[in-house]
Short mmCIF file of C-alpha atoms and ligand atoms in Angstrom, two decimals:
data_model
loop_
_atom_site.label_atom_id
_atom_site.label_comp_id
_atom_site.label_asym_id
_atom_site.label_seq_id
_atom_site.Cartn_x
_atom_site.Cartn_y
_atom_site.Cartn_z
CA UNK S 1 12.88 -42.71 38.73
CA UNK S 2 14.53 -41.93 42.00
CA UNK S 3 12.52 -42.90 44.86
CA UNK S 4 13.50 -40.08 46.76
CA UNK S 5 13.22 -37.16 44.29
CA UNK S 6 9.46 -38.72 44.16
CA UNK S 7 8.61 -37.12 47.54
CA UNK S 8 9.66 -33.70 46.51
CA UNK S 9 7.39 -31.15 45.70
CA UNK S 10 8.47 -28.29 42.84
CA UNK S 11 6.30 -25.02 43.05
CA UNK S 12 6.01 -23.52 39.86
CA UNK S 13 4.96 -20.06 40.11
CA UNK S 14 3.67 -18.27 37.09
CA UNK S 15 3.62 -14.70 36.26
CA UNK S 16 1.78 -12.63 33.15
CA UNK S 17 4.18 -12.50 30.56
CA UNK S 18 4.04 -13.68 27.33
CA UNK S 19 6.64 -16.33 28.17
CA UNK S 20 4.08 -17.87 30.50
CA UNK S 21 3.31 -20.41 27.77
CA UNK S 22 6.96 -21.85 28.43
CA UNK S 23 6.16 -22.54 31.96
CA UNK S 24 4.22 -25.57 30.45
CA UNK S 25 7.82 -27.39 29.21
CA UNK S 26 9.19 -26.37 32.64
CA UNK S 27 6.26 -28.17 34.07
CA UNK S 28 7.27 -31.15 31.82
CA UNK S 29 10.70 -31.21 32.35
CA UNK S 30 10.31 -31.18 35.88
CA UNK S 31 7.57 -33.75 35.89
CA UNK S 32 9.87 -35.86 33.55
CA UNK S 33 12.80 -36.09 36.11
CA UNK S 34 11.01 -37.43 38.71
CA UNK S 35 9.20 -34.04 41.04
CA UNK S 36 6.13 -33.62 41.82
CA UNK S 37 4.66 -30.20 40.44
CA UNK S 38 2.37 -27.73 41.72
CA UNK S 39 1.58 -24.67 39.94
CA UNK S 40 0.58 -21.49 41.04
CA UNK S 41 -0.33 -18.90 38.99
CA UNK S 42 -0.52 -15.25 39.26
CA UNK S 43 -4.19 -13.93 37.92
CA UNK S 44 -2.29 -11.77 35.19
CA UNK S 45 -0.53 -15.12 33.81
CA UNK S 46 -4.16 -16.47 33.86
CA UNK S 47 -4.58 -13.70 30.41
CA UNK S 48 -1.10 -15.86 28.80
CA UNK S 49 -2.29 -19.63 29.51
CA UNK S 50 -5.61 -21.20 31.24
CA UNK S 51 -4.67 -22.84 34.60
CA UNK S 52 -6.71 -26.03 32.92
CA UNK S 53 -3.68 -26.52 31.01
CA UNK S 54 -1.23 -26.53 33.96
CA UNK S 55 -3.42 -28.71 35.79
CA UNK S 56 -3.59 -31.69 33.32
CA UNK S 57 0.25 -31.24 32.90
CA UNK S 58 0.96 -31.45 36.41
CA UNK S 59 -2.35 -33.82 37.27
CA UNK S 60 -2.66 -31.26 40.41
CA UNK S 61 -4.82 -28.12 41.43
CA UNK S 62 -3.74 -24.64 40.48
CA UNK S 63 -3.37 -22.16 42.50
CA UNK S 64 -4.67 -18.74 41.70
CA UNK S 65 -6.58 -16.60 44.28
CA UNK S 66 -6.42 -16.38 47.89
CA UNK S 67 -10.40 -16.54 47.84
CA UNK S 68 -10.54 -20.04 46.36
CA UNK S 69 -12.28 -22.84 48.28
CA UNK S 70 -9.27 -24.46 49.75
CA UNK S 71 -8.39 -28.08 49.21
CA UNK S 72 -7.09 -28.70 52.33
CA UNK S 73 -7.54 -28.14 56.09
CA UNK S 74 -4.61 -25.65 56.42
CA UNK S 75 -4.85 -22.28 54.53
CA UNK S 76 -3.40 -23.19 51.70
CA UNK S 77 -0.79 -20.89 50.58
CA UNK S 78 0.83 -21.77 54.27
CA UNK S 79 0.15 -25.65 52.86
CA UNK S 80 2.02 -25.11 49.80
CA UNK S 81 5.05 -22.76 51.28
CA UNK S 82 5.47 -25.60 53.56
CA UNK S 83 5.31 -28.35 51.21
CA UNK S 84 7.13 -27.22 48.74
CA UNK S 85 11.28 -28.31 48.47
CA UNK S 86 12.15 -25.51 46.12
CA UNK S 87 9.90 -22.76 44.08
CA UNK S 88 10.66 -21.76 40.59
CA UNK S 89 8.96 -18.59 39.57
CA UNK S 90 9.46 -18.86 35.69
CA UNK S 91 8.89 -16.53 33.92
CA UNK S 92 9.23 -13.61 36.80
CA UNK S 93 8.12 -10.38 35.58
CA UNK S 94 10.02 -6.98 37.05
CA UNK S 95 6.48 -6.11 39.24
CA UNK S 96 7.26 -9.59 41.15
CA UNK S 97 10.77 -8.87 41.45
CA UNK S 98 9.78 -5.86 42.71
CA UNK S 99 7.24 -6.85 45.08
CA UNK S 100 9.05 -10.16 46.21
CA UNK S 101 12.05 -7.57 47.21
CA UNK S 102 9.92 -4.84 48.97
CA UNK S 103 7.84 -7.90 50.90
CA UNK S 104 4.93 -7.75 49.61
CA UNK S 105 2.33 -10.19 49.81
CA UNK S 106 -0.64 -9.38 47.87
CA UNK S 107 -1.40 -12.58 45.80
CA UNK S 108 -1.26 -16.23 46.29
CA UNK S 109 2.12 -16.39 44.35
CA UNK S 110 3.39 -13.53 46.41
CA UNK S 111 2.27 -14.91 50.12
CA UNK S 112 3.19 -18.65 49.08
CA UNK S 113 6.48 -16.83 48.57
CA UNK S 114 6.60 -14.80 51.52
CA UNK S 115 5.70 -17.85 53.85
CA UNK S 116 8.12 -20.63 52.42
CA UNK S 117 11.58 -22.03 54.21
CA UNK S 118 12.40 -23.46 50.66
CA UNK S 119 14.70 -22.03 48.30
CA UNK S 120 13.60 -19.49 45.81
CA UNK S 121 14.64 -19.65 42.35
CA UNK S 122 13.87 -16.62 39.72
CA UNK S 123 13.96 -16.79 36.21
CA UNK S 124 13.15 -13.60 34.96
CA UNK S 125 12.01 -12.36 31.72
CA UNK S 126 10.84 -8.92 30.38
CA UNK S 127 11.96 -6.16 28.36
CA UNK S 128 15.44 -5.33 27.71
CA UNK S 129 15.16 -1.61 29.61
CA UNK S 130 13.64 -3.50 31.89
CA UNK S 131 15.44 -5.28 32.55
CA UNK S 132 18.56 -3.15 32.97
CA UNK S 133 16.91 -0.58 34.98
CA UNK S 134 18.34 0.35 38.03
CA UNK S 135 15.42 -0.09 40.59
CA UNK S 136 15.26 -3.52 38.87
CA UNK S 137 18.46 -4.41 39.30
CA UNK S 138 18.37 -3.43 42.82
CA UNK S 139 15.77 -5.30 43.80
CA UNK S 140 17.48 -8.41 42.34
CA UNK S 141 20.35 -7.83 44.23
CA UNK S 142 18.56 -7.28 47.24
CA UNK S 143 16.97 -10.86 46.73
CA UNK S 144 19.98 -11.90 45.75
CA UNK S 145 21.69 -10.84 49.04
CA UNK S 146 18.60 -13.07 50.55
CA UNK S 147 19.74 -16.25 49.10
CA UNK S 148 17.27 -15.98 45.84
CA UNK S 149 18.97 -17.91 43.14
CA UNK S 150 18.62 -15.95 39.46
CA UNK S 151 18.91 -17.76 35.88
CA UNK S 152 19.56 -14.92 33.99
CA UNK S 153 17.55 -14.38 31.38
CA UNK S 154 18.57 -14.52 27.75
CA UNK S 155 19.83 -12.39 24.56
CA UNK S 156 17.70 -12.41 21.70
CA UNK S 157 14.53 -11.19 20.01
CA UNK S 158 12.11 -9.89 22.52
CA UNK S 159 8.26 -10.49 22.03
CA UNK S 160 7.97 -6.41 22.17
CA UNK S 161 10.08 -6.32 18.74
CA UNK S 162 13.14 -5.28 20.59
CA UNK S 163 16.23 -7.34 20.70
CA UNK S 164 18.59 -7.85 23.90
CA UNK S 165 18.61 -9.47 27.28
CA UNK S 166 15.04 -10.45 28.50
CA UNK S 167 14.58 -13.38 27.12
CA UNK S 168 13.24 -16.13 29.34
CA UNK S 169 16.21 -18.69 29.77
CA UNK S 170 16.04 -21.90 28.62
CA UNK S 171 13.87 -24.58 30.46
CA UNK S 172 16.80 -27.45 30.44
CA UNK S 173 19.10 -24.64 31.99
CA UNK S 174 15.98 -23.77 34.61
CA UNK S 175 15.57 -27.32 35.28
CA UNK S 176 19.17 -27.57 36.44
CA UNK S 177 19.08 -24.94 38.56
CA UNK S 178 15.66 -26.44 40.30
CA UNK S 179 17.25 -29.70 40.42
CA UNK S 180 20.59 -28.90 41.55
CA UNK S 181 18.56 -26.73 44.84
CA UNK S 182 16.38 -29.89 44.90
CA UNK S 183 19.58 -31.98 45.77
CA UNK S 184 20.69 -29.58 48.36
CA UNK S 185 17.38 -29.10 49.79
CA UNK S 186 18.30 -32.90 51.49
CA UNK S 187 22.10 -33.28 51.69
CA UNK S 188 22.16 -32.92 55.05
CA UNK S 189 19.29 -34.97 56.01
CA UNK S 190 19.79 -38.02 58.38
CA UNK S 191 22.87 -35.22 60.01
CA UNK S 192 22.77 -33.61 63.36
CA UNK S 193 24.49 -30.30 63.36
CA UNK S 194 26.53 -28.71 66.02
CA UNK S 195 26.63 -25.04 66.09
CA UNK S 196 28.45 -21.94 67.99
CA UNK S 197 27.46 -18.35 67.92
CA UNK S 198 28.01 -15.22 69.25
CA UNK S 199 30.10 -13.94 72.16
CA UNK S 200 30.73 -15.10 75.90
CA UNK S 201 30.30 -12.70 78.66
CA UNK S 202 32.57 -13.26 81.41
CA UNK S 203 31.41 -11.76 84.39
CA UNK S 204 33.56 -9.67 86.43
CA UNK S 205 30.78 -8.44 88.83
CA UNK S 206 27.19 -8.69 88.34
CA UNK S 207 26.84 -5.18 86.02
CA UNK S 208 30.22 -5.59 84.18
CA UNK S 209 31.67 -8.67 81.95
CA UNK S 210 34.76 -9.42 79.44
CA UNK S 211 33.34 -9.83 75.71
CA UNK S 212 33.47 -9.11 72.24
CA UNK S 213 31.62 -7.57 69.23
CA UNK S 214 29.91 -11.11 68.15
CA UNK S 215 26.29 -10.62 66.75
CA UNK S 216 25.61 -14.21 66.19
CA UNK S 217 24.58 -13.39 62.73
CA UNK S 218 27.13 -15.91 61.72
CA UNK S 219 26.50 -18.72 63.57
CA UNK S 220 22.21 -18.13 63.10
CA UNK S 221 22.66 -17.98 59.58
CA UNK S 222 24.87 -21.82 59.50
CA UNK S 223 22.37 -23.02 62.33
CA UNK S 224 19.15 -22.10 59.74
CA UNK S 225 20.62 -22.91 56.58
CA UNK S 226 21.73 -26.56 58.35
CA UNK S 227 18.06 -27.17 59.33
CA UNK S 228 16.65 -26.19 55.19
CA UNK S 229 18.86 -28.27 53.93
CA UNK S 230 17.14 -31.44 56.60
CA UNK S 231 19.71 -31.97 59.28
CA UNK S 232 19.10 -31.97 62.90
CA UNK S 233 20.51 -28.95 64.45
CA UNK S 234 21.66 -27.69 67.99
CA UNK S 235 23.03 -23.87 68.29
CA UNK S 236 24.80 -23.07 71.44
CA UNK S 237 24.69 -19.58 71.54
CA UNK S 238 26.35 -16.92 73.83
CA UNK S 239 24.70 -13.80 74.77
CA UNK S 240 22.94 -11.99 71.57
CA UNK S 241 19.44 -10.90 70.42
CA UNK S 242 18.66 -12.74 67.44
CA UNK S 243 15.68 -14.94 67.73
CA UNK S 244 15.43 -18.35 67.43
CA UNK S 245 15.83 -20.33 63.75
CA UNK S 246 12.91 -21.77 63.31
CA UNK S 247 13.06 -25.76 63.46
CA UNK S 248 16.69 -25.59 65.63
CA UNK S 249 16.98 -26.50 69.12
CA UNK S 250 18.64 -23.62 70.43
CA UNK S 251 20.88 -23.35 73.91
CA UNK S 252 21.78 -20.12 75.18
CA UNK S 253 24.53 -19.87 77.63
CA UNK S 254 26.76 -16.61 79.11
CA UNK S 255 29.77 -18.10 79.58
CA UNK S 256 32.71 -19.97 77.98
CA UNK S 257 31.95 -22.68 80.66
CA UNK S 258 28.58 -23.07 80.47
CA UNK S 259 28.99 -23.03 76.26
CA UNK S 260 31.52 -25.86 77.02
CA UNK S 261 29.16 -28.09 78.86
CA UNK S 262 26.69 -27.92 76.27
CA UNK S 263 28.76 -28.31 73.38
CA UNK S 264 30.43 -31.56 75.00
CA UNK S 265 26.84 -32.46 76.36
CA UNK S 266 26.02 -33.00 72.43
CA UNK S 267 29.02 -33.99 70.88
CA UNK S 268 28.59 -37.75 71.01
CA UNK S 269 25.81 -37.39 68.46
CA UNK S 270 27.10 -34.86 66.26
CA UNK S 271 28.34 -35.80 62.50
CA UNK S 272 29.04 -32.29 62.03
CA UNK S 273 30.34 -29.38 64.46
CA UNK S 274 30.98 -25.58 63.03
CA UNK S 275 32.72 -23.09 66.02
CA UNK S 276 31.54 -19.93 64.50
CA UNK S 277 31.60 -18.14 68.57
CA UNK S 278 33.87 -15.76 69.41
CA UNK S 279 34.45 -17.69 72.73
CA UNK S 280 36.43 -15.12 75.32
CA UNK S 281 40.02 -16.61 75.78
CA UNK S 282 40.12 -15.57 79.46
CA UNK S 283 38.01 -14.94 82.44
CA UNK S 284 38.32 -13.28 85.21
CA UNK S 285 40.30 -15.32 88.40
CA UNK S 286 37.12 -13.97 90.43
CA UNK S 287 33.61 -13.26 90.79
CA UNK S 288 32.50 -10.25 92.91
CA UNK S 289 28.95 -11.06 94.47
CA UNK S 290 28.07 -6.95 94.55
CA UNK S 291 29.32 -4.11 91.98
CA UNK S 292 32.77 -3.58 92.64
CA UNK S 293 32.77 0.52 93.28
CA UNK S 294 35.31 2.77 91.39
CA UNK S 295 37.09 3.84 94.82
CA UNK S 296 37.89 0.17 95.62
CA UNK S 297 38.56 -1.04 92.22
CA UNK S 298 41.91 -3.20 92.26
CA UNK S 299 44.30 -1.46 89.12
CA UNK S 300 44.62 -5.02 87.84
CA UNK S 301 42.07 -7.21 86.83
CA UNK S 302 43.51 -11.34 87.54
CA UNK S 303 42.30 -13.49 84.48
CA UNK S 304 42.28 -17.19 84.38
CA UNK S 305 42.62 -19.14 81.06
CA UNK S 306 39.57 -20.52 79.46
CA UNK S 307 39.42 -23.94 78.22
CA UNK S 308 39.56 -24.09 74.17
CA UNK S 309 36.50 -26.33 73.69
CA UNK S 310 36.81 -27.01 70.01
CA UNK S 311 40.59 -28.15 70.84
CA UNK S 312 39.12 -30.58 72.90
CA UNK S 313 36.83 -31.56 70.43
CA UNK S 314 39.91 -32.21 68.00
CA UNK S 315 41.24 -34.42 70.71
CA UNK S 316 38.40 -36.12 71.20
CA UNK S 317 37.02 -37.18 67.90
CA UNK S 318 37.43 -40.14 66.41
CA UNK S 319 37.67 -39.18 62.96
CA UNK S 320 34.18 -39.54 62.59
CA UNK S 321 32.61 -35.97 62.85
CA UNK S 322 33.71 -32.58 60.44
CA UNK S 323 34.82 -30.08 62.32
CA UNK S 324 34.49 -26.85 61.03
CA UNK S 325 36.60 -23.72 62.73
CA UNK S 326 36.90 -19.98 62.62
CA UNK S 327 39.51 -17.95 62.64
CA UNK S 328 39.39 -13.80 62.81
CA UNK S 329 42.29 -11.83 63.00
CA UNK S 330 43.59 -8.44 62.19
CA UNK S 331 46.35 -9.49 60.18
CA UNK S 332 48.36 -12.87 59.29
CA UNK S 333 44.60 -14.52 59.18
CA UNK S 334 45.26 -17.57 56.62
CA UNK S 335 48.68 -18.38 58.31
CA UNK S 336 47.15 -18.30 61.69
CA UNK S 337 43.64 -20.19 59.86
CA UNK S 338 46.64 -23.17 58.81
CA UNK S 339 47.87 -23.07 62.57
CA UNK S 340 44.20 -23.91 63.89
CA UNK S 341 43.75 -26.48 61.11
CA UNK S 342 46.43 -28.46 62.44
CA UNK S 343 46.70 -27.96 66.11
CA UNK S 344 42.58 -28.03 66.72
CA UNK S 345 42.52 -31.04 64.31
CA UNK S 346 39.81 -29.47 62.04
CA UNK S 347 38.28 -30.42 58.72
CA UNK S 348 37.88 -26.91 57.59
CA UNK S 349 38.45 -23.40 59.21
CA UNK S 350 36.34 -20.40 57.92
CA UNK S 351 39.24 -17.32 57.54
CA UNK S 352 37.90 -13.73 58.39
CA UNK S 353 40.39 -10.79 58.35
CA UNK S 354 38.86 -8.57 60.88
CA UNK S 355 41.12 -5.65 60.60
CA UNK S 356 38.26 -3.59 57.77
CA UNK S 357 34.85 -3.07 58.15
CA UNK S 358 34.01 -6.61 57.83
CA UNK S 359 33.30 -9.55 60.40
CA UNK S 360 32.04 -8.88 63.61
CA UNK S 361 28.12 -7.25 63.61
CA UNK S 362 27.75 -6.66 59.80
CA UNK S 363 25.56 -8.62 57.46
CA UNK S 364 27.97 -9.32 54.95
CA UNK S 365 31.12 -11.11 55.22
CA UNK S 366 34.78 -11.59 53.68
CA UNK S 367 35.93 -15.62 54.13
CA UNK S 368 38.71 -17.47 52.63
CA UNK S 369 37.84 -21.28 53.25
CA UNK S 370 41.02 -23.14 54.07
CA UNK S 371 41.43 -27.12 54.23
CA UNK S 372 44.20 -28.64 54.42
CA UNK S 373 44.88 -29.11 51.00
CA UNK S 374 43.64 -25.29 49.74
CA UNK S 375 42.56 -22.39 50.54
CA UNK S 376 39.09 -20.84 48.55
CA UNK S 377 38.54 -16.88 48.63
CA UNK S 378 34.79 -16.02 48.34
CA UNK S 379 33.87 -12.64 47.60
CA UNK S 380 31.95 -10.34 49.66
CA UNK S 381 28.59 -12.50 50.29
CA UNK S 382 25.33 -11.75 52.88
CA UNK S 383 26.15 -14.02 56.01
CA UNK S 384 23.27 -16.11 54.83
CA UNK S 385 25.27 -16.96 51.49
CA UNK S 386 28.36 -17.59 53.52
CA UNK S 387 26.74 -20.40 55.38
CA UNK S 388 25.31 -22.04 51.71
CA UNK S 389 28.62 -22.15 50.38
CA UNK S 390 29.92 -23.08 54.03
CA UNK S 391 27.45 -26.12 54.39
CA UNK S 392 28.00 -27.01 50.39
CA UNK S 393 31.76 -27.37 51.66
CA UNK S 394 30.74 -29.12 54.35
CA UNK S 395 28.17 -31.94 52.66
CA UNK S 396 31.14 -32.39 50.72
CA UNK S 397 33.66 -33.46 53.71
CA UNK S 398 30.73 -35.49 55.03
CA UNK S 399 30.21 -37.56 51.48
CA UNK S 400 34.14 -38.07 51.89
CA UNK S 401 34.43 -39.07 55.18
CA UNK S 402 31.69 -42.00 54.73
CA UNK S 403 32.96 -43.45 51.22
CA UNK S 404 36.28 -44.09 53.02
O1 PMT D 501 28.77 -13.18 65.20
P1 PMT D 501 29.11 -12.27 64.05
O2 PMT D 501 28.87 -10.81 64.38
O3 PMT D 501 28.41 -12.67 62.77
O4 PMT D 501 30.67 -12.37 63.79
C1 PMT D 501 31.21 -13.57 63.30
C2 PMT D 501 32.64 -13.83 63.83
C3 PMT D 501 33.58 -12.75 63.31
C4 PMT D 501 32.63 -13.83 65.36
C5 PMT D 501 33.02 -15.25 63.30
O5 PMT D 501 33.04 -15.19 61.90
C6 PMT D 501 34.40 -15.69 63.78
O6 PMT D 501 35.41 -15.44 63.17
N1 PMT D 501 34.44 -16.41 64.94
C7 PMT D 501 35.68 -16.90 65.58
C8 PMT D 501 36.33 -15.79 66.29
C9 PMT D 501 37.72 -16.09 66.82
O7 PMT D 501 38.49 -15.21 66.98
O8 PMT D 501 38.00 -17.31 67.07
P2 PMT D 501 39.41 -17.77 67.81
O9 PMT D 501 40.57 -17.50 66.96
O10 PMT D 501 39.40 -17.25 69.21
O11 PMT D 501 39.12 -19.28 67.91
C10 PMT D 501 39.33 -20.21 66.86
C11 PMT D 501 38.25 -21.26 66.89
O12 PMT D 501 38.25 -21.94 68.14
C12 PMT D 501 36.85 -20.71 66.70
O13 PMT D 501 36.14 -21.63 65.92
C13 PMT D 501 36.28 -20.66 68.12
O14 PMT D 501 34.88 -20.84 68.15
C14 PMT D 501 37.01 -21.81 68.80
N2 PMT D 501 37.30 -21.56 70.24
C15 PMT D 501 38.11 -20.54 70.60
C16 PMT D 501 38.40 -20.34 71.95
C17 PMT D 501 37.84 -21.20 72.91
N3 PMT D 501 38.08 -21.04 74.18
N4 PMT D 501 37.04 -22.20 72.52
C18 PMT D 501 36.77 -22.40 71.20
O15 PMT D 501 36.01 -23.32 70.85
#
């Protein structure tokens, strides 16, 4: 068995449904390839299967109620959120849908949830109405917009006599999923990870500046995603409000200049670098020490040219890092993406056509994803989903770099 896939820890959550008794095969299955498997149960899913039985198929304690004496010095639904590389809840009723979407944390499943960095995976299973309700299906895509993974459940005979979707899927397909989210939980361990975000205010006086509509959402959600999946990661961030990704060394700077010295202060030891800032083109040729008043205003404002610091990262890598570029434009944007490609020497530039609704501020984003040798349209995706395909393209360019 792979040494590696040894050290990682598979939460099982368990929910009361009559499919509960399935959870057991999971529990084999996963155990079988290689993962270690806790289980935590919910105290409804205790009435479908005794936690006894989970706990000689895992060989490890249940989990059950927050009241429990805890086996550990840390409270231990912190302990297991933390430990844990990816958690399967299988089967998921709609009431932990529900509460998983609303944020509620009012069991040891749900706060275990709530608390974990890993990757959630859902495999629901209930009755076909359900199933299809509305308020059920929006709360599955709100987790979905989140970065929850679904496997679908199944057509076929329900245990309520019905027949239709609702059926847990099956474990081998369940498996997969946990695997395949088990893989990517590491693939960019052993990496450090170079990140821009947000604007750059170029001060004209000390009340007014030159800037743009970057939120940073963008850049926050590559920087956070970078550090699940194991790599080291700096973000050098312009002026924004987000707060800091937990587990990212974070550098916030005003200016192009001072974003500049960072970046090229880290470069050396970066095997990956992704320009998501909207860094301002020009500043202005001066700097006035008081507010300039209205009455003495100039009618011109003199701007001086900023330098293009991912150019200069083009120029000055050796081949060895991925380098990862935006573009945003109002029209022409995978023409003018191409353009970048080649004249900032880039691995990859991330498309956005800003002329809609879309790109700067929202949550959700447009991106077409053009190398040099295509150019891949995703649909409309959460940030946060942008920056898992993103980094899956980007694992990808690092595997390829180091087999040559
Ligand atoms: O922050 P959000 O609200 O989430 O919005 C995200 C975004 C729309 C800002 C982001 O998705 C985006 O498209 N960022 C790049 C914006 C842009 O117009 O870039 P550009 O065409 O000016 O520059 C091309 C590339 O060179 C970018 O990777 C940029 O970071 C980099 N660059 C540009 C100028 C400069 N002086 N130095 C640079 O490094």
């Amino acid at each position: 068995m792979a040494s590696k896939r040894e050290q990682q820890t598979i939460l099982v959550g368990v929910t009361g449904c009559i499919g509960a008794y399935k959870a057991c095969e999971l529990v084999r299955e996963l155990s079988r390839r290689g993962f270690r498997v806790k289980v935590v149960m919910t105290e409804s899913a205790t009435r479908f299967v005794a936690p006894l039985t989970f706990r000689t198929l895992s060989g490890e304690p249940v989990a059950v109620s927050l009241w429990a004496d805890e086996p550990g010095s840390k409270v231990h639904h912190i302990s297991l959120a933390e430990e844990a590389s990816v958690v399967v809840i299988a089967p998921c009723t709609a009431n932990v849908i529900a509460k998983l979407a609303h944020g509620r944390a009012d069991d040891m499943l749900t706060t275990t949830v709530l608390a974990t960095e890993a990757p959630v995976i859902v495999a629901p299973a209930m009755n076909t109405h359900m199933w299809r309700k509305d308020v059920t299906q929006a709360n599955v895509n709100a987790l979905r917009a989140r970065g929850y993974t679904f496997v679908e459940p199944a057509y076929g005979a329900l245990a309520c006599g019905d027949v239709g979707e609702g059926r847990l899927a099956d474990i081998a397909v369940i498996a997969d999923a946990a695997q395949a989210e088990a893989t990517r939980a590491r693939d960019l361990s052993g990496l450090h990870v170079l990140v821009t975000a947000g604007p750059t205010h170029e001060p004209i006086d000390p009340v007014r500046f030159i800037g743009n509509r970057s939120s940073g959402k963008t850049g926050f959600a590559i920087a956070e995603e970078a550090a699940r999946r194991g790599a080291r990661v700096s973000l050098v961030t312009g002026p924004v409000t987000l707060p800091d990704p937990f587990g990212v060394e974070v550098v916030r700077v005003t200016t192009a200049l001072q974003m500049r010295a960072a970046v090229l202060a880290r470069f050396d030891s970066s095997d990956v670098v992704i320009a998501s800032a909207a860094v301002a083109d020009f500043r202005p040729a001066s700097f006035a020490s008081g507010k300039i008043k209205k009455a003495e205003a100039p009618e011109t404002l003199a701007l001086e040219r900023n330098p293009d610091i991912l150019a200069e990262l083009g120029e000055r890598n050796d081949g060895r890092a991925v380098l990862v570029g935006f573009a945003a434009e109002t029209s022409g944007v995978r023409a003018s993406a191409r353009e970048k490609l080649l004249a900032k020497k880039l691995d990859l530039v991330v498309a956005n056509d800003v002329s809609g609704e879309l790109g700067f501020e929202t949550d959700e984003n447009r991106v077409v994803l053009v190398t040099s040798y295509a150019a891949e349209e995703l649909p409309v995706l959460d940030k946060r989903l942008i920056a898992r395909e993103l980094l899956d393209r980007v694992a990808a360019l690092v595997r390829a770099k180091r087999s040559v």
